[in-house]
PDB file of C-alpha atoms in Angstrom:
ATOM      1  CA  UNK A   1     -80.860  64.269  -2.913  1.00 77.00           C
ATOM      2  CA  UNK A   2     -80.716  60.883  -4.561  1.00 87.00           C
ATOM      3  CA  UNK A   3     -78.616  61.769  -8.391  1.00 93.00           C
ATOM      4  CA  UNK A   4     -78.739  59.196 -11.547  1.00 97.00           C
ATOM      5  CA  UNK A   5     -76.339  59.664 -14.848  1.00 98.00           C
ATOM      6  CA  UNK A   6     -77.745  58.874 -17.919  1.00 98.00           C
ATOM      7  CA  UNK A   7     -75.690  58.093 -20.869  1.00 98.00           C
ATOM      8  CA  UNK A   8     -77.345  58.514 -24.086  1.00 96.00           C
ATOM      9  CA  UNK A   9     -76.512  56.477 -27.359  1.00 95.00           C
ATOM     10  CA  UNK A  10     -74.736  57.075 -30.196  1.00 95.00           C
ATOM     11  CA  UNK A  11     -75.622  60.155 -32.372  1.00 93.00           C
ATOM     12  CA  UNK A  12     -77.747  61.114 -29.592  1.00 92.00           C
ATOM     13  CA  UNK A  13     -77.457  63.588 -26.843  1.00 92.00           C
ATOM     14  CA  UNK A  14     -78.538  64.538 -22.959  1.00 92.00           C
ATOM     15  CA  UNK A  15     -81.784  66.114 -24.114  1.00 88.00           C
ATOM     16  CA  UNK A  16     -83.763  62.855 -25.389  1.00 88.00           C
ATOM     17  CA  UNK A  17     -86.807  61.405 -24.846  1.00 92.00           C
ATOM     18  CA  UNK A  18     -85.234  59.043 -21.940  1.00 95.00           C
ATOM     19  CA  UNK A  19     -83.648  61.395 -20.138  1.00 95.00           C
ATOM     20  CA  UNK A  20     -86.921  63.607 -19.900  1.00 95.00           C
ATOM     21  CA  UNK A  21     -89.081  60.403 -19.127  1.00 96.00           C
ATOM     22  CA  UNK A  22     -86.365  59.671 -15.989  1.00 97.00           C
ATOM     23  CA  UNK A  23     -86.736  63.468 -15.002  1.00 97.00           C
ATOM     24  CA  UNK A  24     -91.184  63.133 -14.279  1.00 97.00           C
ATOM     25  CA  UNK A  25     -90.692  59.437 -12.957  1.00 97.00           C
ATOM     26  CA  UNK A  26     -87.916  60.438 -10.700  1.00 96.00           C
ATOM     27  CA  UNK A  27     -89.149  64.104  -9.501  1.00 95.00           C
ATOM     28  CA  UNK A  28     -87.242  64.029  -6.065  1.00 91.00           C
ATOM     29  CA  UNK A  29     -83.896  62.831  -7.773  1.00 95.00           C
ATOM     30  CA  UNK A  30     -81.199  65.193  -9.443  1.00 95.00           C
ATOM     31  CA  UNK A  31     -81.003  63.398 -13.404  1.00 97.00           C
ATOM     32  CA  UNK A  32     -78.011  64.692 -14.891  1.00 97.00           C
ATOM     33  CA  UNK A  33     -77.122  64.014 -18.759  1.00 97.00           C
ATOM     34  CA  UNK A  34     -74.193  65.003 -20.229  1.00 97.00           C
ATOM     35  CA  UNK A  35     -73.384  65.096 -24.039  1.00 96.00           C
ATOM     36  CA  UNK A  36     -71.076  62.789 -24.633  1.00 97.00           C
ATOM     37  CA  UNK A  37     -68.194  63.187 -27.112  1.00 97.00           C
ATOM     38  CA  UNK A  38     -68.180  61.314 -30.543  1.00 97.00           C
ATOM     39  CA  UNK A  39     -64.576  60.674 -30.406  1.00 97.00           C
ATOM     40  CA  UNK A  40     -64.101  57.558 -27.293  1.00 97.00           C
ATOM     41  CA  UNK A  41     -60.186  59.215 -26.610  1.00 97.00           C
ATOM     42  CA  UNK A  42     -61.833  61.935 -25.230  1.00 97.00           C
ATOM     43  CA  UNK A  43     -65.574  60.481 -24.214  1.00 97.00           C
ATOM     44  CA  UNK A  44     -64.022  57.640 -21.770  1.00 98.00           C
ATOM     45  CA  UNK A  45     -62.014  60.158 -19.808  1.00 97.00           C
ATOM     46  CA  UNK A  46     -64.824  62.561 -20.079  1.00 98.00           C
ATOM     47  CA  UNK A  47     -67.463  60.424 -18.444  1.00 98.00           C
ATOM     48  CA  UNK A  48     -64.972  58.790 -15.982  1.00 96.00           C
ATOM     49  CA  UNK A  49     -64.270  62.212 -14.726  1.00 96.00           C
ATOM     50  CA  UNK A  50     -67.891  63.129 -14.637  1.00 96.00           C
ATOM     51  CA  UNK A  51     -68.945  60.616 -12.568  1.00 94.00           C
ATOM     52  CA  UNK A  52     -66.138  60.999 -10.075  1.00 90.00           C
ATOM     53  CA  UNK A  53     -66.537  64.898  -9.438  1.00 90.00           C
ATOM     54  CA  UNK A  54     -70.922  64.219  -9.277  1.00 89.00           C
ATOM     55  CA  UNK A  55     -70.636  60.793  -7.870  1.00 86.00           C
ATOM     56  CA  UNK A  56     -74.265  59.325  -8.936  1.00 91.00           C
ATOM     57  CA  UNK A  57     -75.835  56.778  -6.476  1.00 91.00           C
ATOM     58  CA  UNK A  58     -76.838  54.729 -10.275  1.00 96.00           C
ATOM     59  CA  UNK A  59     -75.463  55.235 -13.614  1.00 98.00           C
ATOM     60  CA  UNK A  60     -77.936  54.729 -16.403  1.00 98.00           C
ATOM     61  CA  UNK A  61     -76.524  53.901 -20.132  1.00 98.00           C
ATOM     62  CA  UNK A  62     -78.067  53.107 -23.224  1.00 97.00           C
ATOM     63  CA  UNK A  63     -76.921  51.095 -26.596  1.00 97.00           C
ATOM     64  CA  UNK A  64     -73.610  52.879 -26.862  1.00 97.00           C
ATOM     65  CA  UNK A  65     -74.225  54.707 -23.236  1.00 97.00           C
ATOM     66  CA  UNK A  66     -74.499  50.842 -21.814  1.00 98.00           C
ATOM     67  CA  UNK A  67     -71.054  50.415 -23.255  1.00 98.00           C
ATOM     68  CA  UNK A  68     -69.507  53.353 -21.621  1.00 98.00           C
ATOM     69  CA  UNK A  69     -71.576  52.650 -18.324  1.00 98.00           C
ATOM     70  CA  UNK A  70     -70.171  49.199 -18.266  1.00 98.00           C
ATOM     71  CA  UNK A  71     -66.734  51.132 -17.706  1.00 98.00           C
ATOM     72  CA  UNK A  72     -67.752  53.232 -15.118  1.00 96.00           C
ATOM     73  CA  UNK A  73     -65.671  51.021 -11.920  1.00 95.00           C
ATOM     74  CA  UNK A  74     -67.357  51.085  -8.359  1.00 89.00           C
ATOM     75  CA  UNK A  75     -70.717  52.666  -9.648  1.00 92.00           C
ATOM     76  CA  UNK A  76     -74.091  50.839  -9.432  1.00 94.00           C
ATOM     77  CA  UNK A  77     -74.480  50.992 -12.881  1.00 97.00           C
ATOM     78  CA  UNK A  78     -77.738  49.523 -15.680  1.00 98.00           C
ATOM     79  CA  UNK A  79     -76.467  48.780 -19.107  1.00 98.00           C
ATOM     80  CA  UNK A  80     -79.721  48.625 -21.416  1.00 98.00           C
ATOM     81  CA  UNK A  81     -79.218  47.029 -24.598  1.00 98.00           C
ATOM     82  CA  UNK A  82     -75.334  47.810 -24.576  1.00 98.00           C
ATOM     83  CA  UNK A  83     -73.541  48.149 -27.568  1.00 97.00           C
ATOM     84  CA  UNK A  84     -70.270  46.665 -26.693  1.00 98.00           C
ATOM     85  CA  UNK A  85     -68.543  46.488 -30.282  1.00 97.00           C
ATOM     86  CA  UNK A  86     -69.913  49.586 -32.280  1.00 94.00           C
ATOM     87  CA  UNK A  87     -67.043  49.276 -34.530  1.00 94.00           C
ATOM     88  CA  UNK A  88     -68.480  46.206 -35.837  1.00 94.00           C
ATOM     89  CA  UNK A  89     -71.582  47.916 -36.912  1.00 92.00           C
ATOM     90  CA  UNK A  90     -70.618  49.152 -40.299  1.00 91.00           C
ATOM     91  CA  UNK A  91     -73.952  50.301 -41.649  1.00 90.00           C
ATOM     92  CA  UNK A  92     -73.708  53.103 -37.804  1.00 91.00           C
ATOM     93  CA  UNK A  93     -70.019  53.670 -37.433  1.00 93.00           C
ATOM     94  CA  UNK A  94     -69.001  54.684 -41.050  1.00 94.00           C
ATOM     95  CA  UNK A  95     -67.077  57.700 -41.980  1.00 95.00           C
ATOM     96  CA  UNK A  96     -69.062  61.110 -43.130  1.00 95.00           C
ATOM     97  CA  UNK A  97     -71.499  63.132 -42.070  1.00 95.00           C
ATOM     98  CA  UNK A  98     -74.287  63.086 -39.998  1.00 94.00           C
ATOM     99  CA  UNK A  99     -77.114  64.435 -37.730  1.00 93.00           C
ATOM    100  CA  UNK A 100     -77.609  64.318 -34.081  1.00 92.00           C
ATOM    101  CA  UNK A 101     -81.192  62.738 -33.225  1.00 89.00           C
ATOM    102  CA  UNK A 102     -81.443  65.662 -30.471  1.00 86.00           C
ATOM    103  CA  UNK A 103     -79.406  68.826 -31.139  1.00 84.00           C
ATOM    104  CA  UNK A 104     -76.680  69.023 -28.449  1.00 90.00           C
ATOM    105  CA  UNK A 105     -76.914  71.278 -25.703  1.00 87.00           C
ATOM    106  CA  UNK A 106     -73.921  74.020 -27.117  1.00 88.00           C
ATOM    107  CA  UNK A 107     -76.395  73.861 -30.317  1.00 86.00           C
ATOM    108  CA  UNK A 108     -74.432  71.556 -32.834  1.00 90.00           C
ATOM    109  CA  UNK A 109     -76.587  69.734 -35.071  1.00 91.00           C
ATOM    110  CA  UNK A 110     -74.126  67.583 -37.019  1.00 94.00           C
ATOM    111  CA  UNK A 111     -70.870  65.273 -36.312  1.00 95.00           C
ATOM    112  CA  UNK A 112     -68.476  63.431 -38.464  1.00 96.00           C
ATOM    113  CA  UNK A 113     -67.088  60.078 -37.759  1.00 96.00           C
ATOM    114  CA  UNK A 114     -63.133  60.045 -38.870  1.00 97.00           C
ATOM    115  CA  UNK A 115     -61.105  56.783 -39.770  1.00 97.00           C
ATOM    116  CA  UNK A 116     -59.359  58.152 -36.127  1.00 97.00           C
ATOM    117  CA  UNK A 117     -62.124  58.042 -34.325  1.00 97.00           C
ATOM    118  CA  UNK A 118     -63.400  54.608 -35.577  1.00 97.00           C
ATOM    119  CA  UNK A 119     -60.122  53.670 -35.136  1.00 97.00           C
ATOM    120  CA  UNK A 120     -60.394  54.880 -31.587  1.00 97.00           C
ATOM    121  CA  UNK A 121     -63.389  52.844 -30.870  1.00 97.00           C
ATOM    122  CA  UNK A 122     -61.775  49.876 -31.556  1.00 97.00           C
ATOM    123  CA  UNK A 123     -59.147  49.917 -29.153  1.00 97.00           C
ATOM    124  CA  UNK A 124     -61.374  51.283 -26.448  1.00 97.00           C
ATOM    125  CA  UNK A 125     -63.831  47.979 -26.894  1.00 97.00           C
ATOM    126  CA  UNK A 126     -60.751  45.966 -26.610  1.00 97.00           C
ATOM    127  CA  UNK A 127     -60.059  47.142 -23.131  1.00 97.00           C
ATOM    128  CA  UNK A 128     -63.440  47.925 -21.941  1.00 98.00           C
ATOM    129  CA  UNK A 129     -63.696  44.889 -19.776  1.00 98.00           C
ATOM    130  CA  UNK A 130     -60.228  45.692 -18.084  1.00 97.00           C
ATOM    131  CA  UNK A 131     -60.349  46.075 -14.097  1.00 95.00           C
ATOM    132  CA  UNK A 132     -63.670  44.356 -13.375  1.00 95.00           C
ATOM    133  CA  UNK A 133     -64.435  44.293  -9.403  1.00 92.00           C
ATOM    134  CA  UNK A 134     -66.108  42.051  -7.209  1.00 90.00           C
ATOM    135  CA  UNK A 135     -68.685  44.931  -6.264  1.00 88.00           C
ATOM    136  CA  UNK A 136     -69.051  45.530  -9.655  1.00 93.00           C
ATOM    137  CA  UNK A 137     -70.310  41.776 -10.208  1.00 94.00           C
ATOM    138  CA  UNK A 138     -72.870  42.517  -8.143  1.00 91.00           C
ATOM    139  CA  UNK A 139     -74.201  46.016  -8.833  1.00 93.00           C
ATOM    140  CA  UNK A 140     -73.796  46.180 -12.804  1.00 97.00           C
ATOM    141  CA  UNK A 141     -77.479  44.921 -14.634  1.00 98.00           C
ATOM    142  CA  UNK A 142     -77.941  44.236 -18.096  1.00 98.00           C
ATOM    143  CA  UNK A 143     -81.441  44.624 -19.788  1.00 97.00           C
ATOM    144  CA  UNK A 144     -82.014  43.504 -22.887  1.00 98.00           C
ATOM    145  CA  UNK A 145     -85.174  43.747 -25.114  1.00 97.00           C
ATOM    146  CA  UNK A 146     -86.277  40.408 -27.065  1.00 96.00           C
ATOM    147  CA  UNK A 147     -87.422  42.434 -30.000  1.00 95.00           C
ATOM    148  CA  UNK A 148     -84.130  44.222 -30.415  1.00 95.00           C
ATOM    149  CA  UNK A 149     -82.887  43.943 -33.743  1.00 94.00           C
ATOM    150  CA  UNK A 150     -79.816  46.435 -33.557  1.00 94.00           C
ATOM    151  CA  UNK A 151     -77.405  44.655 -30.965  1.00 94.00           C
ATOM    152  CA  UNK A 152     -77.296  41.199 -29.149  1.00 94.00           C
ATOM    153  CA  UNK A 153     -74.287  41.812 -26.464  1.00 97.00           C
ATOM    154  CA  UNK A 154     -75.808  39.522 -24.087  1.00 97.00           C
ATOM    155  CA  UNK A 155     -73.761  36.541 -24.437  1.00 97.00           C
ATOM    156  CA  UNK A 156     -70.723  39.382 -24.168  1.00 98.00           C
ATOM    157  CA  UNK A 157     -72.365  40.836 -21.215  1.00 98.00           C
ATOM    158  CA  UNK A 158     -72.623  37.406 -19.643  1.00 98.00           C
ATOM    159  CA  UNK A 159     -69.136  36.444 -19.960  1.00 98.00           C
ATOM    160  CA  UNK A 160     -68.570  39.258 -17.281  1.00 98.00           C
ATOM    161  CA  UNK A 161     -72.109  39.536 -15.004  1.00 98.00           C
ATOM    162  CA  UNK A 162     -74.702  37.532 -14.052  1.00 96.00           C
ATOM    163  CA  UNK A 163     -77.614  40.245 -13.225  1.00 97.00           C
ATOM    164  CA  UNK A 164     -79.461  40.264 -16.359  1.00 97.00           C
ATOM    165  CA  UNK A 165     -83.029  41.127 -16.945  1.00 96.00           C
ATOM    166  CA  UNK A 166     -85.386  40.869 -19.997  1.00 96.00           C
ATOM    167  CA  UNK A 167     -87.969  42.934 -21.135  1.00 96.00           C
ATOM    168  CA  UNK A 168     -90.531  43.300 -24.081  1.00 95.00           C
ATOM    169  CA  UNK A 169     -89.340  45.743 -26.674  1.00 95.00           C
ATOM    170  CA  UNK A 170     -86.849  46.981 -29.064  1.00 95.00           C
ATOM    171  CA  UNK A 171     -83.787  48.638 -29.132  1.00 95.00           C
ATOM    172  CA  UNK A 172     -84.895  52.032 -27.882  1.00 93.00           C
ATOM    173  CA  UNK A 173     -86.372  52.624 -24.542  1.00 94.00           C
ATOM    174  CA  UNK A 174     -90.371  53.517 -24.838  1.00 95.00           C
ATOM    175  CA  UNK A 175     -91.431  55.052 -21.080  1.00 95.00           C
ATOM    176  CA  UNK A 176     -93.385  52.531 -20.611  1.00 95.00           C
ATOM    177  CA  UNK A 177     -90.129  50.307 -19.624  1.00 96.00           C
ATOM    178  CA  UNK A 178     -88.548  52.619 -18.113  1.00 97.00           C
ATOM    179  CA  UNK A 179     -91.653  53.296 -15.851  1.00 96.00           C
ATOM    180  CA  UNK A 180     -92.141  49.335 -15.204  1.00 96.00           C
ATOM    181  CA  UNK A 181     -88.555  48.233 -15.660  1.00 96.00           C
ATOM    182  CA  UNK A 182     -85.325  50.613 -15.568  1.00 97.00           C
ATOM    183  CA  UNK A 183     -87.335  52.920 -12.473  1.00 96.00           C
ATOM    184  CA  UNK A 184     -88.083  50.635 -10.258  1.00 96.00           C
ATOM    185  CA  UNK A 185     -84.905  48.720 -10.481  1.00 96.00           C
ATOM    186  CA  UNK A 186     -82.800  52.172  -9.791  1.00 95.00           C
ATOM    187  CA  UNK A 187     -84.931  52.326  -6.516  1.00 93.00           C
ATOM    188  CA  UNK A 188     -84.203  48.624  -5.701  1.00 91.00           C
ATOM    189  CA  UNK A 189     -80.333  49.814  -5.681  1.00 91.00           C
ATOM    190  CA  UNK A 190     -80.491  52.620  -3.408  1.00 86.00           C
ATOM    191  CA  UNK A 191     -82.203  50.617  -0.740  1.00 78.00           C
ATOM    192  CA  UNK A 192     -79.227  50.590   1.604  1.00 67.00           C
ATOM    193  CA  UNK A 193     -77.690  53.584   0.986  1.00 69.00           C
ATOM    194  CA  UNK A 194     -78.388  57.463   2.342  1.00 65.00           C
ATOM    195  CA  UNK A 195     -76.248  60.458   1.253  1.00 64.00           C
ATOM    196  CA  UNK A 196     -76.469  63.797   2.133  1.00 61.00           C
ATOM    197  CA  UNK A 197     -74.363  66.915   1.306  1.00 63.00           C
ATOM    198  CA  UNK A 198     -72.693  69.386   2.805  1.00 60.00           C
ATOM    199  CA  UNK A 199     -70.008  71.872   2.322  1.00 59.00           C
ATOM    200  CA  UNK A 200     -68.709  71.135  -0.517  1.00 58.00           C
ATOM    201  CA  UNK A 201     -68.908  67.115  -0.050  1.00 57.00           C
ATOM    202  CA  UNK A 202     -70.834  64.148  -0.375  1.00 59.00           C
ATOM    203  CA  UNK A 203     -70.888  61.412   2.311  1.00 60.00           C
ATOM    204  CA  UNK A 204     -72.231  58.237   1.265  1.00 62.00           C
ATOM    205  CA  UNK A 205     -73.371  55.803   3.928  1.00 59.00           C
ATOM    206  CA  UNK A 206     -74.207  52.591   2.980  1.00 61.00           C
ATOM    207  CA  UNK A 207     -74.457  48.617   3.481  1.00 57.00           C
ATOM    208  CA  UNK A 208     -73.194  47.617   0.023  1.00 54.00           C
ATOM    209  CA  UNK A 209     -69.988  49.479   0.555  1.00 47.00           C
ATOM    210  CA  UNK A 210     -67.345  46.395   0.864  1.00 38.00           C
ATOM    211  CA  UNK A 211     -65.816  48.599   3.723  1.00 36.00           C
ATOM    212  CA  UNK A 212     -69.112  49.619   5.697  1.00 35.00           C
ATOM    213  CA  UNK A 213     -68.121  53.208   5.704  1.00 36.00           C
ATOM    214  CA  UNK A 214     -68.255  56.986   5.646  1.00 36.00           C
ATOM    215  CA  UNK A 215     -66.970  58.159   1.703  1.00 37.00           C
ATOM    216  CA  UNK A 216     -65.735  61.559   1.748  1.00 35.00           C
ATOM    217  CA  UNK A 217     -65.825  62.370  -1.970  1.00 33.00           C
ATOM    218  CA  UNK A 218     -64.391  66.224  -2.594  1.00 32.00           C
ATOM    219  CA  UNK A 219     -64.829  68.134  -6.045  1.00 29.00           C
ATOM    220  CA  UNK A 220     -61.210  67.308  -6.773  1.00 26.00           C
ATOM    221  CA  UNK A 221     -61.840  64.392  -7.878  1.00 28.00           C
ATOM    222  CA  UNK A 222     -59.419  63.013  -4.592  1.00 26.00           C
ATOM    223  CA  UNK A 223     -61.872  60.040  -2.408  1.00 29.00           C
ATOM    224  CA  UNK A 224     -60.045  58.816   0.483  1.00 29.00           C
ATOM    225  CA  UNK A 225     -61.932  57.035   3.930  1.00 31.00           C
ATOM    226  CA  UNK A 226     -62.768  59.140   6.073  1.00 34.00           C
ATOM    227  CA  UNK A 227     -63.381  57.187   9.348  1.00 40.00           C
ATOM    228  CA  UNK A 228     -64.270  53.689   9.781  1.00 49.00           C
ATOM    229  CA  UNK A 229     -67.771  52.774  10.435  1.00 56.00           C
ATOM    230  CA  UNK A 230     -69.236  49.516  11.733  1.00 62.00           C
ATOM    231  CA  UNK A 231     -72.569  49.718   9.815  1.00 64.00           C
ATOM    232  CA  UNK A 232     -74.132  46.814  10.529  1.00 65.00           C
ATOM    233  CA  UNK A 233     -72.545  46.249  14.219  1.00 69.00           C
ATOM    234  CA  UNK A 234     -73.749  50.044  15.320  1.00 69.00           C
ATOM    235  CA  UNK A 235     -77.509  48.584  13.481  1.00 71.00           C
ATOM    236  CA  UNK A 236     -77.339  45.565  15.942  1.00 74.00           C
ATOM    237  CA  UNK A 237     -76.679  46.888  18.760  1.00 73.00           C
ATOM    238  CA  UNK A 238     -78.883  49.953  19.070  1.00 75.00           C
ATOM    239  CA  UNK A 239     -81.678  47.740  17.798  1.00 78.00           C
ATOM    240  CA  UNK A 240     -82.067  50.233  14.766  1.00 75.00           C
ATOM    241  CA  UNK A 241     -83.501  48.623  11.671  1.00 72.00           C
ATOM    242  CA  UNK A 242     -83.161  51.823   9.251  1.00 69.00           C
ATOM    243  CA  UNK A 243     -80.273  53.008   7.853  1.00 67.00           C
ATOM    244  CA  UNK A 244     -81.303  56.252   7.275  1.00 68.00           C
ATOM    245  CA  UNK A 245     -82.141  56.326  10.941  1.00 73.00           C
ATOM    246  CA  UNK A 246     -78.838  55.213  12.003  1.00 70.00           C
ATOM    247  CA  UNK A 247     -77.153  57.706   9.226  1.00 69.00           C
ATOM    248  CA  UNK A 248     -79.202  60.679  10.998  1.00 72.00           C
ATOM    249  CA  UNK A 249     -77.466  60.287  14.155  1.00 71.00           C
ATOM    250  CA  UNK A 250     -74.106  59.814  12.728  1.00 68.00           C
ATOM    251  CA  UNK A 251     -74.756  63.179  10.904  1.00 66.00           C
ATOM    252  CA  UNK A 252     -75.861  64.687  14.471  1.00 69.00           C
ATOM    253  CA  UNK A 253     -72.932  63.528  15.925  1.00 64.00           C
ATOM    254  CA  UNK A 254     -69.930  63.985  13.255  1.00 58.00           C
ATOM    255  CA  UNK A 255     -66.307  63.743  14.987  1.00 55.00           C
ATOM    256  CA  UNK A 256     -63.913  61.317  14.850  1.00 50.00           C
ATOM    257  CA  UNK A 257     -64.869  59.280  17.950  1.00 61.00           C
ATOM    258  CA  UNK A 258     -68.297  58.693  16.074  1.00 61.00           C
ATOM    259  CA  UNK A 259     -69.114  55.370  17.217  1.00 65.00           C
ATOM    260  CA  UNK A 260     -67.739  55.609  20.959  1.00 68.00           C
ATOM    261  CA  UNK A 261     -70.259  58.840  21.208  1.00 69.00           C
ATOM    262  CA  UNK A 262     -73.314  57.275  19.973  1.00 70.00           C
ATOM    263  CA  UNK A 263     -72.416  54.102  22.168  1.00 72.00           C
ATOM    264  CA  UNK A 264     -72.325  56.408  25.271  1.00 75.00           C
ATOM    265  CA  UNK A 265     -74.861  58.455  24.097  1.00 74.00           C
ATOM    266  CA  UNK A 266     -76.932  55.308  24.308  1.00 74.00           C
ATOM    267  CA  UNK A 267     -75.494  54.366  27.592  1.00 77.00           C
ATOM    268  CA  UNK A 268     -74.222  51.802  25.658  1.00 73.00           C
ATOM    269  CA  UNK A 269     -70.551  50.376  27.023  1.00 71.00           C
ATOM    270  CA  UNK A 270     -68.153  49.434  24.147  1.00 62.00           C
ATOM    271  CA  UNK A 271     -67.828  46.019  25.653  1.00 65.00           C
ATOM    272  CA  UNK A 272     -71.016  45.543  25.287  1.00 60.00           C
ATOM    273  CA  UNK A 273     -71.343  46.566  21.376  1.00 57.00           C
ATOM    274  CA  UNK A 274     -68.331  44.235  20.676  1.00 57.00           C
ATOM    275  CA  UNK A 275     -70.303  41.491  22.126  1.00 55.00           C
ATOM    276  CA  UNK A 276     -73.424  41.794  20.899  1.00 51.00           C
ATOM    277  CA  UNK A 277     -71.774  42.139  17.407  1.00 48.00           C
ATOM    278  CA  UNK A 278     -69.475  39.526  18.109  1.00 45.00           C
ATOM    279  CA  UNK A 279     -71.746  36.604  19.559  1.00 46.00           C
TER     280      UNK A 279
END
């Protein structure tokens, strides 16, 4: 089963509107939203270690959830209307008080913002760009509204990425972008890469991998390769255009002389896959 992360914004939690709207337009995906912590010391390591024990084939943030999903490394990730530099909001990071817009999950109702914790936020932001990847170039989007008169982090956001995409609206997401723009942009992603489970672990097979290979992710939090794979080569040869097709007989045939035994099981000679790769 395909999973997505949301990240909700600030004062908000993992029961809102958005999260339920990605639940009925994604029925055959697993949407998980946690509540994240007000205080960014413990948020950042909170969501990093999330991520890394669920491992989400797209991570989904909004306004102050774009900023943390921004620091998500080596996760296909959609920032919408990040806020990068909520300690420069005065009149929404201030000291008191306040209300969550959705009650959280364990029931609380209120928070209070600390001089600590905006404190907090303002060394996070100045790091939050640290450790940028190629593959993150090319699988982190920013959306941003034209009507939205709460942040403007695109020239920040474009000082980093280039995949950014505009859409009529505001600040907060209505369903009917996420139906006609965050959805079908989370599909586009996942075209070229199949996952399944299995005993405690998730293998991830895919083309966008920089490597080409199996991931054997365990609930430890401990990711390691588990045997090479030549994606695209094995695709070539065997005239498969599918990768889920392709990914189906690797899962039939799971050892560590994978592609030798489909090759044979093909009556395929090695030779001859190195060549027809090769040529």
């Amino acid at each position: 089963m395909n999973k997505l992360i949301y990240f909700h914004g600030f004062g908000s939690s993992g029961e809102g509107c958005t999260v339920r709207s990605l639940r009925e337009l994604l029925p055959e995906w697993e949407v998980l939203a946690p509540d994240i912590p007000v205080d960014p010391e413990e948020a950042l390591p909170f969501l990093t270690d999330f991520c890394k024990r669920e491992q989400p084939n797209v991570i989904v943030g909004t306004s102050m959830g774009g900023m943390y999903a921004q620091q998500m490394r080596g996760f296909k990730r959609i920032c919408v209307n990040p806020a990068f530099y909520i300690s420069h909001q005065k009149d929404i990071l201030k000291e008191g008080t306040f209300e969550f817009f959705n009650p959280r999950k364990n029931g609380e109702k209120k928070f209070s913002i600390t001089p600590d914790i905006i404190q907090h936020f303002t060394e996070m932001e100045s790091h939050q760009f640290d450790g940028i990847t190629d593959y993150d170039k090319k699988y982190v989007f920013g959306l941003f509204a034209d009507n939205d008169t709460t942040v403007n982090c695109e020239p920040v956001f474009l000082q980093y990425y280039t995949n950014v995409i505009h859409f009529h609206g505001g600040h907060r997401l209505d369903r009917q972008t996420i139906q006609q723009v965050v959805v079908p942009l989370v599909l586009e992603l996942i075209k070229h890469e199949y996952r399944w489970e299995d005993n405690g672990y998730i293998y991830v097979f895919s083309l966008d991998r920089q490597s080409a290979s199996f991931e054997e992710i365990d609930h430890l939090d401990f990711s390691r390769y588990l045997l090479g794979i030549d994606v695209q080569g094995l695709m070539k040869v065997l005239q498969i255009t599918d990768l889920g097709q392709l990914a189906e007989e690797v899962k039939a045939n799971f050892n560590y002389g994978i592609m030798e035994h489909i090759l044979k099981k093909h009556g395929i000679a090695y030779s001859t896959y190195s060549d027809a790769y090769f040529d």
